[in-house]
Coordinates of C-alpha atoms in Angstrom, one line a residue:
Chain A
M1 CA 0.0 0.0 0.0
N2 CA 1.1 3.5 -0.8
G3 CA 0.9 4.6 2.9
A4 CA 2.4 7.3 5.0
H5 CA 5.0 4.7 6.2
D6 CA 6.6 4.7 2.8
L7 CA 8.7 7.8 3.6
G8 CA 11.8 7.5 1.4
G9 CA 12.2 10.7 -0.6
M10 CA 9.5 12.8 1.1
D11 CA 10.2 16.4 1.9
G12 CA 8.9 18.7 4.6
L13 CA 9.2 16.5 7.6
G14 CA 11.5 18.8 9.5
P15 CA 15.0 18.5 11.0
I16 CA 16.3 15.3 12.7
D17 CA 15.3 15.4 16.3
Y18 CA 18.6 14.1 17.9
E19 CA 18.7 13.6 21.6
V20 CA 22.1 13.3 23.3
D21 CA 22.5 10.3 25.7
E22 CA 19.0 9.2 24.8
P23 CA 17.5 6.6 27.2
V24 CA 16.2 3.3 25.7
F25 CA 12.6 4.2 26.8
H26 CA 11.3 7.7 27.6
A27 CA 8.3 6.6 29.7
E28 CA 6.8 3.6 31.4
W29 CA 4.1 3.2 28.8
E30 CA 6.7 2.8 26.1
R31 CA 8.3 -0.1 28.1
R32 CA 4.8 -1.7 28.3
V33 CA 4.0 -1.2 24.6
F34 CA 7.4 -2.6 23.6
A35 CA 7.1 -5.7 25.8
L36 CA 3.5 -6.4 24.9
T37 CA 4.2 -6.2 21.2
V38 CA 7.2 -8.5 21.3
A39 CA 5.5 -10.9 23.6
M40 CA 2.4 -11.1 21.4
G41 CA 4.7 -11.6 18.4
F42 CA 6.0 -14.7 20.1
Y43 CA 2.5 -15.8 20.9
G44 CA 2.2 -16.6 17.2
A45 CA -1.2 -15.5 16.1
W46 CA 0.4 -13.4 13.4
N47 CA 3.8 -13.1 11.7
I48 CA 6.2 -10.1 11.4
D49 CA 4.9 -9.1 8.0
M50 CA 1.3 -9.0 9.3
S51 CA 2.6 -7.0 12.2
R52 CA 4.3 -4.4 9.9
H53 CA 1.2 -4.2 7.7
A54 CA -0.9 -3.6 10.8
R55 CA 1.3 -0.6 11.7
E56 CA 1.3 0.8 8.2
R57 CA -2.5 0.8 8.2
T58 CA -2.4 3.4 11.0
P59 CA -4.4 6.3 9.3
A60 CA -1.8 8.4 7.3
A61 CA -2.3 11.7 9.2
E62 CA -2.1 9.8 12.5
Y63 CA 1.0 7.9 11.4
L64 CA 2.9 11.0 10.7
S65 CA 1.9 12.7 14.0
S66 CA 2.6 9.7 16.2
S67 CA 5.8 8.6 18.0
Y68 CA 6.9 5.1 17.0
Y69 CA 5.6 3.4 20.1
E70 CA 2.2 5.0 19.5
I71 CA 2.4 3.4 16.0
W72 CA 3.3 0.0 17.6
L73 CA 0.3 0.4 20.0
S74 CA -2.0 1.2 17.0
G75 CA -0.7 -1.9 15.2
L76 CA -1.1 -4.2 18.2
E77 CA -4.6 -3.1 18.9
R78 CA -5.5 -3.6 15.2
L79 CA -4.1 -7.1 15.2
L80 CA -5.7 -8.1 18.4
D81 CA -9.1 -6.8 17.2
E82 CA -8.9 -8.4 13.8
D83 CA -7.9 -11.8 15.3
G84 CA -10.7 -11.6 17.8
L85 CA -8.3 -11.9 20.7
L86 CA -9.2 -8.6 22.2
T87 CA -11.6 -6.1 20.7
R88 CA -11.3 -2.3 20.8
A89 CA -14.6 -2.2 22.6
E90 CA -13.1 -4.3 25.4
I91 CA -10.2 -1.9 25.6
D92 CA -12.5 1.2 25.6
A93 CA -14.6 -0.3 28.3
R94 CA -11.5 -1.0 30.5
V95 CA -10.3 2.5 29.9
T96 CA -13.6 3.9 31.2
A97 CA -13.4 1.6 34.2
L98 CA -9.8 2.6 35.0
R99 CA -10.7 6.3 34.6
T100 CA -13.6 5.9 37.1
E101 CA -11.3 4.1 39.5
E102 CA -8.6 6.9 39.3
S103 CA -11.0 9.8 39.7
Chain B
M1 CA 17.5 19.9 21.6
S2 CA 13.9 20.2 20.9
K3 CA 11.0 19.0 23.1
H4 CA 10.3 15.3 22.8
R5 CA 6.6 14.9 22.5
H6 CA 6.5 11.4 24.0
T7 CA 8.2 12.4 27.2
E8 CA 4.9 13.7 28.6
P9 CA 2.3 11.4 27.1
P10 CA -1.4 12.4 27.4
S11 CA -2.9 10.5 30.3
D12 CA -5.3 8.9 27.8
L13 CA -2.5 7.0 26.2
V14 CA -1.1 5.9 29.6
L15 CA -4.5 4.7 30.6
R16 CA -5.1 2.9 27.3
V17 CA -1.8 1.0 27.6
K18 CA -2.7 0.1 31.2
A19 CA -6.1 -1.2 30.0
L20 CA -4.5 -3.2 27.2
E21 CA -1.9 -4.8 29.4
S22 CA -4.4 -5.7 32.1
L23 CA -6.7 -7.4 29.6
L24 CA -3.9 -9.3 27.9
L25 CA -2.8 -10.6 31.3
E26 CA -6.3 -11.6 32.3
K27 CA -6.8 -13.5 29.1
G28 CA -3.5 -15.3 29.6
L29 CA -2.1 -14.0 26.3
V30 CA 1.0 -12.5 28.0
D31 CA 2.9 -13.4 31.1
A32 CA 3.9 -10.6 33.5
A33 CA 7.3 -12.0 34.3
A34 CA 8.1 -12.5 30.6
L35 CA 7.3 -8.8 30.0
D36 CA 9.8 -7.8 32.7
I37 CA 12.5 -9.9 31.1
L38 CA 11.9 -8.4 27.6
I39 CA 12.2 -4.9 29.0
D40 CA 15.2 -5.7 31.2
T41 CA 17.0 -7.3 28.2
Y42 CA 16.7 -4.4 25.9
E43 CA 17.0 -1.6 28.5
N44 CA 20.0 -3.0 30.4
K45 CA 21.6 -6.0 28.7
V46 CA 21.7 -5.5 24.9
G47 CA 23.0 -2.3 23.4
P48 CA 25.6 -0.7 21.2
R49 CA 28.4 -1.8 23.5
N50 CA 27.9 -5.2 21.8
G51 CA 28.5 -3.8 18.3
A52 CA 31.5 -1.9 19.6
K53 CA 33.1 -5.1 20.7
V54 CA 32.6 -6.6 17.2
V55 CA 34.1 -3.5 15.5
A56 CA 37.0 -3.4 17.9
R57 CA 37.9 -7.0 17.2
A58 CA 37.6 -6.4 13.4
W59 CA 40.1 -3.5 13.8
A60 CA 42.5 -5.5 15.9
D61 CA 42.3 -8.9 14.2
P62 CA 42.5 -9.0 10.4
A63 CA 41.3 -12.7 10.2
Y64 CA 38.2 -11.8 12.2
K65 CA 37.5 -8.8 9.9
T66 CA 37.7 -11.1 6.9
R67 CA 35.2 -13.5 8.6
L68 CA 33.0 -10.6 9.6
L69 CA 32.7 -9.2 6.1
A70 CA 32.2 -12.7 4.5
D71 CA 29.6 -14.0 7.0
A72 CA 28.6 -11.4 9.5
T73 CA 25.9 -13.5 11.2
T74 CA 28.4 -16.3 12.1
A75 CA 31.3 -13.9 13.0
I76 CA 29.0 -11.9 15.3
A77 CA 27.7 -15.1 16.9
E78 CA 31.3 -15.8 18.1
F79 CA 30.5 -13.1 20.8
G80 CA 27.1 -14.7 21.5
F81 CA 25.3 -11.8 20.0
V82 CA 22.5 -13.6 18.2
G83 CA 18.7 -13.8 17.8
R84 CA 15.8 -11.5 17.2
Q85 CA 16.3 -8.8 14.6
G86 CA 19.8 -10.0 14.0
E87 CA 19.1 -13.3 12.5
D88 CA 20.7 -12.4 9.2
M89 CA 23.4 -9.8 9.5
L90 CA 25.6 -7.9 7.0
V91 CA 28.5 -5.7 7.8
V92 CA 29.5 -2.9 5.4
E93 CA 33.0 -1.4 5.6
N94 CA 33.9 2.2 5.5
T95 CA 37.1 3.1 3.6
P96 CA 38.8 6.4 2.8
G97 CA 36.7 6.4 -0.5
I98 CA 33.4 4.8 0.7
H99 CA 31.1 5.9 3.5
N100 CA 28.1 3.6 4.4
L101 CA 24.9 4.8 6.0
T102 CA 21.9 2.6 7.1
V103 CA 18.2 3.4 7.2
C104 CA 14.9 1.7 7.2
T105 CA 12.6 4.0 5.1
L106 CA 9.5 1.7 5.6
C107 CA 9.6 1.1 9.3
S108 CA 12.3 0.7 12.0
C109 CA 14.4 -2.3 11.2
Y110 CA 17.6 -2.2 13.2
P111 CA 20.2 -4.9 14.3
W112 CA 19.0 -5.4 17.9
P113 CA 21.6 -8.0 19.1
V114 CA 24.5 -5.6 18.3
L115 CA 22.9 -2.1 18.7
G116 CA 19.9 -2.7 21.0
L117 CA 16.7 -0.8 20.2
P118 CA 16.9 2.1 17.8
P119 CA 16.9 5.8 19.0
V120 CA 13.8 7.8 18.4
W121 CA 15.3 9.8 15.5
Y122 CA 16.1 6.6 13.6
K123 CA 12.5 5.6 13.6
A124 CA 11.1 9.1 12.9
A125 CA 10.0 10.6 9.6
P126 CA 12.8 13.2 9.1
Y127 CA 15.6 10.7 9.0
R128 CA 13.7 7.9 7.2
S129 CA 12.5 10.3 4.5
R130 CA 15.8 12.1 3.8
A131 CA 18.6 9.5 4.4
V132 CA 18.0 8.0 0.9
H133 CA 17.4 11.3 -0.9
D134 CA 19.9 13.7 0.7
P135 CA 22.4 11.6 2.6
R136 CA 25.0 14.4 2.5
G137 CA 22.5 16.9 4.0
V138 CA 21.6 14.4 6.7
L139 CA 25.2 13.7 7.6
R140 CA 25.8 17.5 7.7
E141 CA 23.0 17.7 10.2
F142 CA 25.0 15.2 12.3
G143 CA 28.1 17.4 11.9
L144 CA 29.8 15.2 9.4
E145 CA 30.8 16.9 6.1
L146 CA 32.1 14.4 3.6
P147 CA 34.3 15.4 0.6
E148 CA 32.6 15.2 -2.8
D149 CA 35.0 12.4 -3.9
V150 CA 33.8 10.1 -1.1
E151 CA 31.1 7.7 -2.3
I152 CA 28.1 7.5 0.0
R153 CA 26.3 4.2 0.0
V154 CA 22.9 4.2 1.7
W155 CA 21.6 0.8 2.8
D156 CA 17.8 0.8 3.0
S157 CA 16.9 -2.4 5.0
T158 CA 13.7 -3.3 3.3
A159 CA 14.1 -7.1 3.8
E160 CA 15.2 -9.2 6.8
L161 CA 18.9 -8.4 6.5
R162 CA 20.2 -6.2 9.2
Y163 CA 23.2 -3.9 8.7
L164 CA 26.1 -2.8 10.8
V165 CA 28.6 -0.2 9.6
L166 CA 32.3 -1.0 10.2
P167 CA 33.7 2.4 10.7
E168 CA 37.3 3.3 9.8
R169 CA 39.8 2.8 12.6
P170 CA 41.0 6.2 13.9
T171 CA 44.6 7.0 13.4
G172 CA 46.8 7.1 16.5
T173 CA 45.3 3.9 17.9
E174 CA 48.0 1.5 16.9
S175 CA 48.9 0.6 20.5
F176 CA 45.2 0.4 21.7
S177 CA 43.9 -2.7 23.3
E178 CA 40.6 -4.2 22.0
D179 CA 38.7 -2.6 25.0
E180 CA 40.3 0.8 24.3
L181 CA 39.3 0.5 20.7
A182 CA 35.8 -0.4 21.6
S183 CA 35.5 2.8 23.7
L184 CA 35.9 4.8 20.4
V185 CA 33.0 3.0 18.7
T186 CA 29.7 4.9 19.1
R187 CA 26.2 3.8 18.1
D188 CA 26.1 6.6 15.6
A189 CA 29.4 5.4 13.9
M190 CA 27.8 1.9 13.5
I191 CA 24.7 3.4 11.9
G192 CA 26.9 5.5 9.7
V193 CA 25.9 9.0 10.8
A194 CA 29.3 9.6 12.4
K195 CA 32.9 8.4 12.4
A196 CA 34.5 6.6 15.2
T197 CA 35.7 8.8 18.0
A198 CA 39.4 10.0 17.6
P199 CA 41.8 9.0 20.5
D200 CA 41.7 12.7 21.7
G201 CA 37.9 12.3 22.2
T202 CA 36.9 14.5 19.2
A203 CA 34.1 13.3 16.9
G204 CA 36.7 12.3 14.4
A205 CA 34.8 14.0 11.6
N206 CA 38.0 14.7 9.7
T207 CA 40.0 11.5 10.2
Chain C
M1 CA -1.4 -21.1 21.6
P2 CA 0.5 -20.5 24.8
A3 CA 1.7 -17.2 26.0
L4 CA 5.5 -16.5 26.0
L5 CA 6.6 -17.5 29.5
A6 CA 9.4 -16.0 31.5
K7 CA 11.4 -19.3 31.5
D8 CA 11.4 -19.4 27.7
T9 CA 11.9 -15.6 27.0
T10 CA 15.7 -15.3 26.8
A11 CA 16.0 -18.5 24.8
Q12 CA 13.3 -17.4 22.4
L13 CA 15.0 -14.0 21.9
R14 CA 18.3 -15.7 21.2
K15 CA 16.7 -18.1 18.8
G16 CA 14.9 -15.3 16.9
G17 CA 13.0 -16.2 13.8
S18 CA 15.0 -16.0 10.5
A19 CA 12.9 -15.3 7.4
R20 CA 15.5 -17.3 5.5
V21 CA 14.0 -20.4 3.9
A22 CA 15.9 -23.7 3.3
T23 CA 13.9 -24.4 0.1
E24 CA 15.9 -24.6 -3.1
V25 CA 14.5 -21.9 -5.4
P26 CA 16.2 -20.9 -8.7
A27 CA 17.5 -17.4 -8.7
K28 CA 16.2 -15.2 -11.5
F29 CA 19.2 -12.9 -11.4
A30 CA 22.9 -13.0 -10.7
P31 CA 25.3 -10.3 -9.5
G32 CA 26.0 -7.8 -12.2
D33 CA 22.6 -8.2 -13.9
R34 CA 20.8 -5.0 -14.7
V35 CA 17.2 -5.0 -13.4
V36 CA 14.2 -2.7 -13.3
V37 CA 11.8 -2.5 -10.4
R38 CA 8.3 -3.3 -11.4
N39 CA 5.6 -0.6 -11.2
L40 CA 3.9 -2.2 -8.2
N41 CA 1.0 -0.5 -6.4
P42 CA -0.7 -3.3 -4.4
P43 CA -3.4 -2.4 -2.0
G44 CA -1.8 -4.7 0.6
H45 CA 1.6 -5.0 2.1
T46 CA 4.8 -4.6 0.1
R47 CA 8.4 -3.9 0.8
A48 CA 9.1 -2.3 -2.5
P49 CA 9.2 1.4 -1.6
R50 CA 7.7 3.9 -4.0
Y51 CA 10.9 5.8 -4.6
I52 CA 12.5 2.8 -6.2
R53 CA 9.7 1.7 -8.5
C54 CA 10.5 1.8 -12.3
K55 CA 14.1 2.5 -11.5
T56 CA 17.0 0.6 -13.0
G57 CA 19.8 -0.9 -10.9
T58 CA 22.4 -3.6 -10.7
I59 CA 22.3 -6.8 -8.7
D60 CA 25.1 -6.4 -6.1
R61 CA 24.7 -9.7 -4.3
D62 CA 22.3 -12.6 -3.8
H63 CA 21.3 -12.9 -0.1
G64 CA 19.6 -16.3 -0.7
V65 CA 16.0 -17.4 -0.3
F66 CA 13.5 -15.7 2.0
V67 CA 9.9 -15.5 2.8
F68 CA 8.0 -13.1 0.5
P69 CA 6.3 -10.4 2.7
D70 CA 3.6 -9.4 0.1
T71 CA 1.9 -12.8 0.4
H72 CA 3.1 -13.7 3.9
A73 CA 1.4 -10.6 5.4
H74 CA -1.9 -11.7 4.0
G75 CA -1.8 -15.4 5.0
K76 CA -1.2 -16.4 1.4
G77 CA 1.9 -18.5 2.0
S78 CA 5.5 -17.7 2.2
S79 CA 6.3 -17.8 -1.6
P80 CA 10.0 -18.4 -1.0
Q81 CA 12.3 -16.5 -3.4
H82 CA 15.7 -14.9 -3.7
V83 CA 16.4 -11.5 -2.1
Y84 CA 19.1 -9.4 -3.6
S85 CA 21.0 -6.3 -2.6
V86 CA 20.4 -4.0 -5.6
R87 CA 22.5 -1.0 -6.2
F88 CA 20.9 2.1 -7.7
A89 CA 22.9 5.2 -8.7
A90 CA 21.6 8.2 -6.7
R91 CA 21.2 10.0 -10.1
E92 CA 19.0 7.2 -11.5
V93 CA 16.7 7.6 -8.5
W94 CA 16.7 11.4 -7.9
G95 CA 17.9 12.9 -11.1
N96 CA 20.9 15.0 -12.0
D97 CA 20.9 17.2 -8.9
A98 CA 22.0 14.1 -6.9
S99 CA 25.7 13.3 -6.4
P100 CA 27.3 11.5 -9.4
R101 CA 29.0 9.2 -6.9
D102 CA 26.5 8.2 -4.4
A103 CA 24.3 5.0 -4.5
I104 CA 21.4 3.4 -2.7
Y105 CA 21.5 -0.3 -1.9
I106 CA 18.1 -1.9 -1.3
D107 CA 17.1 -5.5 -0.6
L108 CA 14.5 -6.6 -3.2
W109 CA 12.8 -9.9 -3.9
D110 CA 12.6 -11.6 -7.3
D111 CA 9.0 -10.8 -7.7
Y112 CA 9.8 -7.0 -7.6
L113 CA 12.2 -7.2 -10.5
D114 CA 12.3 -7.5 -14.3
P115 CA 15.4 -7.8 -16.5
S116 CA 16.4 -4.3 -17.7
Q117 CA 15.9 -3.9 -21.5
E118 CA 18.5 -1.2 -21.7

């Protein structure tokens, strides 16, 4: 697909945002998304090509405005939903429940 | 340095990830202790110091360098650096006339066993879009100005081969031990956006 | 399917999962051959980036036989075939404003390539 992920040769995306002494993860949620994605990869319901394709189906405008772990999260949710392992509605419901708990 | 938008995530995102993890745990699709090991492995155990050891040995031992350039996967495995996202490795050598630069324009492919997880800029749109089109401009942004007569080879890792750049050995390091040599090898030099550090600690842009 | 367990995690990471396939498949091209990338615009997954389509390059080396992502991503089998590192002159890809010396090397599968008629 000719998606936003196919970036080679595109202009107008700004300067390279280099960070000196960059940490491996910038926040706890990134650690979680990384580990969940890799663990679910080993689970074996999909292969790495399916997983890349799920990420590149992140809507183009969203893809370009997301950090890479947000794209991983988007891809993981899509795969779980399409495989029927965990629907977006279930996640939405849990988010609502957690929010109520926290407030 | 500009502001990194992911350092202060919206609370919605944090909550969503929490929701996702709790559901996957409840369904038995992931194991909490396995998640901890995955994070610890890539946060604390695997990183560019691995690649630096490989490069240092290639500088110090010509026979190793020959093996590394002929069959990188096997030569790197001599150190025990194997596995996920490094299953099939290739090492490309910088020379006075050739400078190699690696990128993944389509996603974020990167040689995990030798470099760990990629930095944010490697996975972000500015680098991925321009490394293939304007490598000299990109290198200039990293402070590396290459003469016109140096050939730049950009390696776009579209398949399952993973690339490591073998930088040039800095001059003045003839008496250095392998450990001392490894200390001159940065992550950026093995991606190809920098040269190895000179013995006096400078970036070595003009070696 | 079982979840990845802590006791297996390090071993699984070290094992990885190579996309290399042991199947013997004839190579369509050899190092030195001139090839042109097909004008592919599939609605699904592909690893042939837009910027290289319809461009002419030279096979630099044959990496061996690998799973083909365009079918594998859609549950249509692994279609094992050769992957090559293909060298494209920067000027072939970007025109005469590009450096006359620089080149791009991309890993491409047999099904992305045709022999060049040049």
